[in-house]
Coordinates of C-alpha atoms in Angstrom, one line a residue:
X282 CA 107.4 138.9 101.5
X283 CA 108.4 135.3 101.4
X284 CA 105.6 132.9 100.3
X285 CA 106.1 130.6 103.3
X286 CA 106.5 133.1 106.2
X287 CA 105.8 133.0 109.9
X288 CA 102.2 133.9 109.6
X289 CA 101.4 131.7 106.6
X290 CA 97.6 130.9 106.5
X291 CA 97.2 132.9 109.7
X292 CA 94.9 135.9 109.0
X293 CA 94.5 137.7 112.3
X294 CA 96.4 138.4 115.5
X295 CA 94.3 135.8 117.4
X296 CA 95.2 133.1 114.9
X297 CA 98.9 134.0 115.2
X298 CA 98.8 133.8 119.0
X299 CA 97.0 130.5 119.0
X300 CA 99.4 129.0 116.6
X301 CA 102.6 130.3 118.2
X302 CA 101.7 129.6 121.8
X303 CA 99.5 126.4 121.6
X304 CA 100.2 124.5 118.3
X305 CA 103.6 125.1 116.8
X306 CA 105.7 123.3 119.3
X307 CA 103.5 120.3 120.0
X308 CA 105.0 116.9 119.1
X309 CA 103.5 114.6 116.4
X310 CA 101.7 111.4 116.8
X311 CA 101.4 109.9 113.3
X312 CA 98.9 107.2 114.1
X313 CA 98.1 106.3 110.5
X314 CA 100.6 106.3 107.7
X315 CA 102.0 104.1 104.9
X316 CA 105.8 104.5 105.6
X317 CA 107.6 101.3 104.5
X318 CA 108.8 99.5 107.7
X319 CA 111.9 98.4 105.8
X320 CA 112.9 102.1 105.3
X321 CA 112.4 102.8 109.0
X322 CA 114.3 99.7 110.1
X323 CA 117.2 100.5 107.8
X324 CA 117.3 104.2 108.7
X325 CA 117.1 104.9 104.9
X326 CA 119.2 107.6 103.4
X327 CA 117.9 109.3 100.3
X328 CA 120.2 109.8 97.2
X329 CA 118.4 112.8 95.8
X330 CA 115.3 114.9 95.9
X331 CA 113.5 112.6 93.6
X332 CA 114.0 109.7 95.9
X333 CA 112.5 111.4 98.9
X334 CA 109.9 113.6 97.3
X335 CA 108.6 112.2 94.0
X336 CA 109.0 108.5 93.9
X337 CA 105.6 106.8 94.5
X338 CA 103.7 110.1 94.9
X339 CA 100.5 109.6 93.0
X340 CA 99.3 113.1 94.0
X341 CA 102.1 114.6 91.9
X342 CA 101.6 112.1 89.1
X343 CA 97.9 113.1 88.7
X344 CA 98.9 116.8 88.5
X345 CA 101.6 116.0 86.0
X346 CA 99.2 114.0 83.8
X347 CA 96.7 116.8 84.0
X348 CA 99.5 119.1 82.6
X349 CA 100.1 116.8 79.7
X350 CA 103.3 115.2 81.0
X351 CA 104.1 111.8 79.5
X352 CA 103.8 108.7 81.7
X353 CA 107.5 108.0 81.4
X354 CA 108.2 111.0 83.5
X355 CA 105.7 109.8 86.2
X356 CA 106.0 106.1 86.7
X357 CA 108.4 105.3 83.8
X358 CA 112.1 104.9 83.3
X359 CA 113.3 108.4 82.9
X360 CA 116.3 109.6 85.0
X361 CA 115.5 111.1 88.4
X362 CA 116.5 114.6 87.5
X363 CA 114.3 114.5 84.3
X364 CA 111.4 113.4 86.4
X365 CA 112.0 116.2 88.8
X366 CA 112.3 118.7 86.0
X367 CA 108.9 117.6 84.7
X368 CA 107.4 118.1 88.1
X369 CA 109.1 121.5 88.4
X370 CA 107.6 122.6 85.1
X371 CA 104.2 121.5 86.4
X372 CA 104.3 123.3 89.8
X373 CA 103.4 126.8 88.4
X374 CA 100.3 125.3 87.0
X375 CA 99.2 124.0 90.4
X376 CA 98.2 127.4 91.8
X377 CA 95.2 126.9 94.1
X378 CA 95.8 123.2 94.2
X379 CA 97.0 122.1 97.6
X380 CA 100.2 120.7 96.0
X381 CA 101.4 124.3 95.6
X382 CA 101.1 125.0 99.3
X383 CA 102.5 121.5 100.3
X384 CA 105.4 121.6 97.9
X385 CA 106.7 125.0 99.0
X386 CA 106.1 124.3 102.7
X387 CA 108.1 121.0 102.4
X388 CA 110.9 122.8 100.6
X389 CA 111.1 125.4 103.3
X390 CA 110.9 123.0 106.3
X391 CA 113.2 120.3 105.0
X392 CA 115.8 122.3 103.0
X393 CA 115.3 125.9 104.1
X394 CA 114.5 126.8 100.5
X395 CA 112.4 130.0 100.0
X396 CA 112.5 130.1 96.3
X397 CA 109.4 129.3 94.2
X398 CA 109.8 126.0 92.3
X399 CA 109.6 126.3 88.5
X400 CA 111.6 125.4 85.4
X401 CA 114.1 128.2 86.0
X402 CA 114.8 127.5 89.7
X403 CA 114.7 123.7 89.4
X404 CA 118.5 123.0 89.0
X405 CA 119.3 125.3 92.0
X406 CA 116.7 123.7 94.2
X407 CA 117.8 120.2 93.1
X408 CA 121.4 120.9 94.0
X409 CA 120.7 122.6 97.3
X410 CA 118.3 119.9 98.4
X411 CA 120.7 117.1 97.4
X412 CA 123.4 118.7 99.4
X413 CA 121.2 118.8 102.5
X414 CA 120.2 115.2 101.9
X415 CA 123.8 114.1 102.3
X416 CA 123.6 115.0 106.0
X417 CA 122.7 112.5 108.7
X418 CA 119.9 114.7 109.9
X419 CA 118.0 113.9 106.6
X420 CA 118.0 110.2 107.1
X421 CA 114.7 108.5 108.0
X422 CA 115.5 108.6 111.7
X423 CA 116.9 112.1 111.5
X424 CA 113.6 113.4 109.9
X425 CA 111.6 111.8 112.7
X426 CA 113.7 113.5 115.3
X427 CA 113.7 116.8 113.5
X428 CA 109.9 117.0 113.5
X429 CA 109.5 115.6 117.0
X430 CA 107.5 112.6 115.8
X431 CA 106.9 110.6 119.0
X432 CA 105.1 107.7 117.4
X433 CA 104.6 106.2 113.9
X434 CA 101.9 103.6 113.1
X435 CA 102.5 101.9 109.8
X436 CA 100.0 99.8 107.8
X437 CA 100.6 96.1 107.8
X438 CA 99.0 92.9 106.6
X439 CA 98.4 90.0 109.0
X440 CA 100.4 87.9 106.7
X441 CA 103.5 90.1 107.1
X442 CA 106.2 88.6 109.2
X443 CA 106.8 91.9 111.0
X444 CA 110.6 91.3 110.8
X445 CA 111.2 95.1 110.4
X446 CA 109.1 95.9 113.3
X447 CA 111.0 93.4 115.5
X448 CA 114.2 95.1 114.4
X449 CA 112.8 98.5 115.2
X450 CA 111.7 97.4 118.7
X451 CA 115.3 96.8 119.6
X452 CA 116.9 99.6 117.6
X453 CA 117.1 102.4 120.1
X454 CA 115.1 104.7 117.8
X455 CA 113.5 107.4 120.0
X456 CA 110.4 107.4 117.9
X457 CA 108.1 104.5 118.8
X458 CA 107.1 102.6 115.6
X459 CA 104.2 100.2 115.8
X460 CA 102.4 98.1 113.1
X461 CA 98.7 98.5 112.3
X462 CA 96.6 95.5 111.5
X463 CA 95.0 95.8 108.0
X464 CA 93.3 92.5 107.1
X465 CA 91.5 93.6 103.9
X466 CA 92.9 90.7 101.9
X467 CA 90.7 88.4 103.9
X468 CA 87.8 90.1 102.2
X469 CA 88.9 89.1 98.6
X470 CA 87.0 85.8 98.7
X471 CA 85.4 86.5 95.3
X472 CA 88.8 86.5 93.7
X473 CA 89.8 82.9 94.3
X474 CA 93.4 83.1 93.5
X475 CA 94.1 86.3 95.5
X476 CA 92.2 84.9 98.5
X477 CA 93.8 81.5 98.5
X478 CA 97.3 82.9 98.0
X479 CA 96.8 85.2 100.9
X480 CA 95.3 82.4 103.1
X481 CA 98.4 80.3 102.3
X482 CA 100.8 83.1 103.2
X483 CA 98.8 83.7 106.5
X484 CA 99.1 80.0 107.4
X485 CA 102.8 80.1 106.8
X486 CA 103.5 83.1 109.0
X487 CA 101.1 81.8 111.7
X488 CA 102.5 78.3 111.4
X489 CA 99.1 76.8 110.9
X490 CA 97.9 74.6 108.0
X491 CA 94.7 76.4 107.2
X492 CA 92.3 73.8 106.0
X493 CA 89.1 74.5 107.9
X494 CA 87.4 77.8 108.5
X495 CA 88.3 77.7 112.2
X496 CA 91.9 77.4 111.2
X497 CA 91.5 80.8 109.4
X498 CA 89.9 82.4 112.4
X499 CA 92.5 81.0 114.7
X500 CA 95.4 82.2 112.5
X501 CA 94.0 85.7 112.3
X502 CA 93.6 85.8 116.1
X503 CA 97.1 84.6 116.6
X504 CA 98.5 87.3 114.2
X505 CA 96.3 89.9 116.0
X506 CA 98.0 88.8 119.3
X507 CA 101.5 89.0 117.7
X508 CA 100.7 92.5 116.5
X509 CA 99.6 93.4 120.0
X510 CA 102.8 92.1 121.5
X511 CA 104.7 94.5 119.2
X512 CA 102.7 97.5 120.4
X513 CA 99.9 97.6 117.8
X514 CA 96.8 99.1 119.1
X515 CA 95.0 100.0 115.8
X516 CA 93.4 98.2 113.0
X517 CA 92.4 99.6 109.6
X518 CA 90.1 98.8 106.7
X519 CA 89.8 100.5 103.3
X520 CA 86.3 99.8 102.1
X521 CA 83.8 101.3 99.6
X522 CA 81.0 100.8 102.2
X523 CA 80.6 98.8 105.4
X524 CA 79.6 95.2 105.0
X525 CA 76.3 94.5 106.8
X526 CA 74.7 91.5 105.2
X527 CA 75.3 89.3 108.2
X528 CA 75.3 85.5 108.2
X529 CA 76.0 82.9 110.9
X530 CA 79.3 81.0 111.2
X531 CA 77.9 77.9 109.4
X532 CA 77.2 79.9 106.3
X533 CA 80.6 81.7 106.4
X534 CA 82.3 78.3 106.7
X535 CA 80.5 77.0 103.6
X536 CA 81.6 80.0 101.6
X537 CA 85.1 79.6 102.8
X538 CA 85.1 75.9 101.9
X539 CA 83.8 76.8 98.4
X540 CA 86.6 79.3 97.9
X541 CA 89.3 77.0 99.2
X542 CA 88.2 74.2 96.9
X543 CA 88.4 76.3 93.8
X544 CA 84.7 77.1 93.5
X545 CA 83.5 80.5 92.3
X546 CA 82.1 82.6 95.1
X547 CA 79.2 84.9 94.0
X548 CA 78.9 88.5 94.9
X549 CA 76.1 87.8 97.3
X550 CA 78.1 85.1 99.0
X551 CA 81.1 87.4 99.2
X552 CA 79.1 90.1 100.8
X553 CA 77.8 87.6 103.4
X554 CA 81.3 86.3 104.1
X555 CA 82.9 89.7 104.4
X556 CA 80.1 90.8 106.8
X557 CA 80.9 87.9 109.1
X558 CA 84.6 88.6 108.9
X559 CA 84.2 92.3 109.7
X560 CA 82.3 91.4 112.8
X561 CA 85.1 89.0 113.8
X562 CA 87.7 91.7 113.3
X563 CA 85.7 94.1 115.4
X564 CA 85.4 91.5 118.2
X565 CA 89.2 91.0 118.2
X566 CA 89.8 94.8 118.4
X567 CA 87.4 95.1 121.2
X568 CA 88.9 92.1 123.1
X569 CA 92.4 93.7 123.0
X570 CA 91.3 97.3 123.5
X571 CA 92.3 98.5 120.1
X572 CA 91.0 101.3 117.9
X573 CA 89.3 100.4 114.6
X574 CA 89.7 102.7 111.6
X575 CA 87.2 102.6 108.8
X576 CA 88.3 104.4 105.6
X577 CA 85.1 104.5 103.5
X578 CA 84.2 105.8 100.1
X579 CA 87.1 105.5 97.7
X580 CA 86.4 104.4 94.1
X581 CA 89.6 102.7 93.1
X582 CA 91.3 101.8 89.8
X583 CA 88.9 103.6 87.6
X584 CA 91.2 103.6 84.5
X585 CA 91.3 99.9 83.6
X586 CA 94.0 100.3 80.9
X587 CA 96.2 102.2 83.3
X588 CA 95.5 99.6 86.1
X589 CA 96.5 96.8 83.7
X590 CA 99.8 98.6 82.8
X591 CA 100.7 100.1 86.2
X592 CA 98.8 98.4 88.9
X593 CA 97.0 99.8 92.0
X594 CA 97.9 103.0 93.9
X595 CA 99.3 104.8 90.8
X596 CA 96.8 107.7 90.8
X597 CA 93.6 106.5 89.1
X598 CA 91.3 106.5 92.1
X599 CA 88.5 109.0 92.9
X600 CA 85.7 109.9 95.3
X601 CA 82.8 107.4 95.2
X602 CA 79.1 108.3 95.6
X603 CA 78.2 105.2 97.6
X604 CA 75.2 105.1 100.0
X605 CA 76.9 104.9 103.4
X606 CA 74.5 105.6 106.2
X607 CA 72.4 102.4 106.5
X608 CA 75.2 99.9 106.3
X609 CA 77.5 101.9 108.6
X610 CA 74.7 102.1 111.2
X611 CA 74.0 98.4 110.9
X612 CA 77.6 97.4 111.3
X613 CA 78.3 99.6 114.3
X614 CA 74.9 98.6 115.9
X615 CA 75.6 94.9 115.5
X616 CA 79.0 95.2 117.2
X617 CA 77.4 97.3 119.9
X618 CA 74.7 94.8 120.5
X619 CA 77.4 92.1 121.0
X620 CA 79.2 94.3 123.5
X621 CA 82.1 94.4 121.0
X622 CA 82.2 97.9 119.6
X623 CA 85.8 99.1 119.9
X624 CA 87.0 102.6 119.8
X625 CA 86.3 103.6 116.2
X626 CA 87.5 106.3 113.7
X627 CA 85.3 107.0 110.7
X628 CA 87.1 108.5 107.7
X629 CA 84.8 109.9 105.0
X630 CA 85.9 110.5 101.4
X631 CA 82.8 112.1 100.0
X632 CA 82.2 115.6 101.4
X633 CA 78.5 115.3 100.8
X634 CA 78.5 112.6 103.5
X635 CA 80.3 114.7 106.2
X636 CA 77.2 115.4 108.2
X637 CA 76.0 111.8 107.7
X638 CA 79.2 110.5 109.3
X639 CA 79.4 113.3 112.0
X640 CA 75.8 112.6 113.1
X641 CA 76.5 108.8 113.2
X642 CA 79.1 109.3 116.0
X643 CA 76.5 110.4 118.6
X644 CA 74.5 107.1 118.1
X645 CA 77.3 105.0 119.6
X646 CA 79.2 107.2 122.1
X647 CA 79.2 105.8 125.7
X648 CA 80.7 106.4 129.1
X649 CA 83.7 104.0 128.6
X650 CA 85.6 107.0 127.3
X651 CA 85.1 110.5 125.9
X652 CA 85.1 110.6 122.2
X653 CA 85.0 106.9 121.7
X654 CA 83.7 107.2 118.1
X655 CA 85.6 109.7 116.1
X656 CA 85.2 111.6 112.8
X657 CA 88.6 111.2 111.2
X658 CA 90.5 114.1 109.7
X659 CA 90.0 115.0 106.1
X660 CA 91.2 112.0 104.1
X661 CA 92.9 111.7 100.7
X662 CA 91.0 114.0 98.3
X663 CA 89.8 115.9 101.4
X664 CA 93.3 116.2 102.9
X665 CA 93.5 119.9 101.9
X666 CA 92.4 123.3 103.3
X667 CA 88.8 123.2 102.2
X668 CA 88.3 119.5 102.9
X669 CA 89.7 119.9 106.4
X670 CA 87.6 123.0 107.1
X671 CA 84.5 121.0 106.1
X672 CA 85.4 118.2 108.4
X673 CA 86.1 120.5 111.3
X674 CA 82.8 122.3 110.8
X675 CA 80.8 119.1 110.6
X676 CA 82.4 117.8 113.8
X677 CA 82.0 121.1 115.5
X678 CA 78.3 121.3 114.7
X679 CA 77.3 117.7 115.5
X680 CA 79.9 116.5 117.9
X681 CA 82.8 117.7 120.2
X682 CA 85.7 119.2 118.4
X683 CA 87.5 119.4 121.7
X684 CA 87.7 115.6 121.8
X685 CA 89.1 115.2 118.2
X686 CA 92.3 113.1 117.9
X687 CA 93.6 115.4 115.1
X688 CA 95.8 115.1 112.1
X689 CA 97.8 112.2 110.5
X690 CA 99.9 112.0 107.4
X691 CA 98.3 108.9 105.7
X692 CA 101.4 109.0 103.5
X693 CA 104.2 106.9 102.0
X694 CA 106.6 109.8 102.1
X695 CA 109.0 111.0 104.7
X696 CA 108.4 114.5 103.3
X697 CA 104.8 114.6 104.6
X698 CA 105.3 115.9 108.2
X699 CA 104.5 119.5 107.3
X700 CA 101.0 118.3 106.8
X701 CA 100.6 118.5 110.6
X702 CA 101.8 122.1 110.5
X703 CA 99.4 122.9 107.7
X704 CA 96.5 121.4 109.6
X705 CA 97.5 123.2 112.8
X706 CA 97.7 126.6 111.0
X707 CA 94.3 126.0 109.4
X708 CA 92.8 125.0 112.8
X709 CA 94.2 128.0 114.6
X710 CA 93.1 130.4 111.8
X711 CA 89.5 129.1 111.9
X712 CA 89.3 129.5 115.7
X713 CA 91.2 132.8 115.7
X714 CA 88.8 134.3 113.3
X715 CA 85.9 133.0 115.4
X716 CA 87.4 134.7 118.4
X717 CA 87.8 138.0 116.5
X718 CA 84.2 137.8 115.3
X719 CA 82.9 137.2 118.8
X720 CA 81.8 133.6 118.0
X721 CA 84.2 132.3 120.7
X722 CA 85.3 134.0 123.9
X723 CA 88.6 135.9 123.9
X724 CA 90.1 133.3 126.3
X725 CA 93.4 132.1 124.9
X726 CA 93.8 129.4 127.6
X727 CA 90.3 128.0 126.9
X728 CA 90.6 127.9 123.1
X729 CA 94.3 127.4 123.0
X730 CA 94.1 124.5 125.4
X731 CA 91.6 122.8 123.1
X732 CA 94.0 123.3 120.2
X733 CA 97.0 121.9 122.1
X734 CA 94.9 118.8 122.9
X735 CA 93.8 118.3 119.3
X736 CA 97.4 118.6 118.2
X737 CA 98.8 115.8 120.4
X738 CA 97.2 115.1 123.8
X739 CA 93.9 113.7 122.7
X740 CA 95.6 111.2 120.4
X741 CA 98.0 110.3 123.1
X742 CA 95.2 109.5 125.6
X743 CA 92.9 107.9 123.0
X744 CA 95.3 105.4 121.5
X745 CA 97.0 104.3 124.7
X746 CA 100.3 103.6 122.9
X747 CA 102.5 103.9 126.0
X748 CA 103.9 107.4 125.2
X749 CA 105.4 109.3 128.1

């Protein structure tokens, strides 16, 4: 039997029926990703399998390093085929790592390759994939069409000029592409140079000379409005924990003035300033009816030598063991008290906190809409079979799985859309096995209808992105 076959991950008849009839053909709403807007605007073509599959993929780099591969084959200057060969030699050692499943599912769905990837098959797979990549259907737009991606939400800084999004808005691309507002650089106030450089860039793009604190707030509000005009309906923050050491505007202004004048902002002052700004961001999201995404718990750039040599996002991050509950509750509660708690998705990176996050949802749900506060899909290190299972179980036990907005790619790669299939197969298998065991009724329309909603309809209704 082929490794990637029709019933891959589906272990019983009920699971197969659920997947085939209620999940397989649903479109994709990729509401959080890191696809480069420039690649989307230019309808990028990929020269070879390395370009589309390995470049920038820190998941694969981590596995290769664990297999003793030299850095020059990961982030270095070796030729594309040599880097691909180093990955091919690593793949057999990834058994039971999600990369083994993902890699072969991607080869099958993009290139119709059924062969297992290893050192012996690498050249054949390289040639076959490169031949397919020459076709127009494997351009950036062709891939979006092939996987029926109805909407893509990229991740963008308020200081970005959004030129590529403006191009896309008039491009005729069937897939809707919208920016997502990620203002995390506003929280770098303890790093004077980084903060001031960002404030200056923000002022340029907003056409405001940012001298006073109110200038900063006005510039952020103006950019928020510009994002909204281009279809943005989501914001995003990547934080270790929520900021909840609140201060008034006068104190935030003093800290801002200190940073802008070249003074050194203490950690305590930074915490206070960031807490004020996070409330402000929440108020803007609520004002315009957006969804706020909080990605919490990553411990970044652990290897200081590698960070110095290679920079961020190169594969040296891990799960943090931060205390989350109190500050998360305080932040959500403060926005709620002000009548400014927007729709919010909480993404947890530490599996030991799954039930902490899942129980937090119920504290702040209200009648404005069903499932207003969401537990996000398994994220980063939990974006795999067991991590997604844990997330689904926690949400099922403490919330309403039926209101879940489902999967996303959270990826920089155009090769990541089979992650939606992987999630759907896992979800159908979990529920199919529950039906077989008598834990759920043998009612395909009831259970299957929930699955169909989780795959697409819930997200379509929740985010209000104007999809037909």
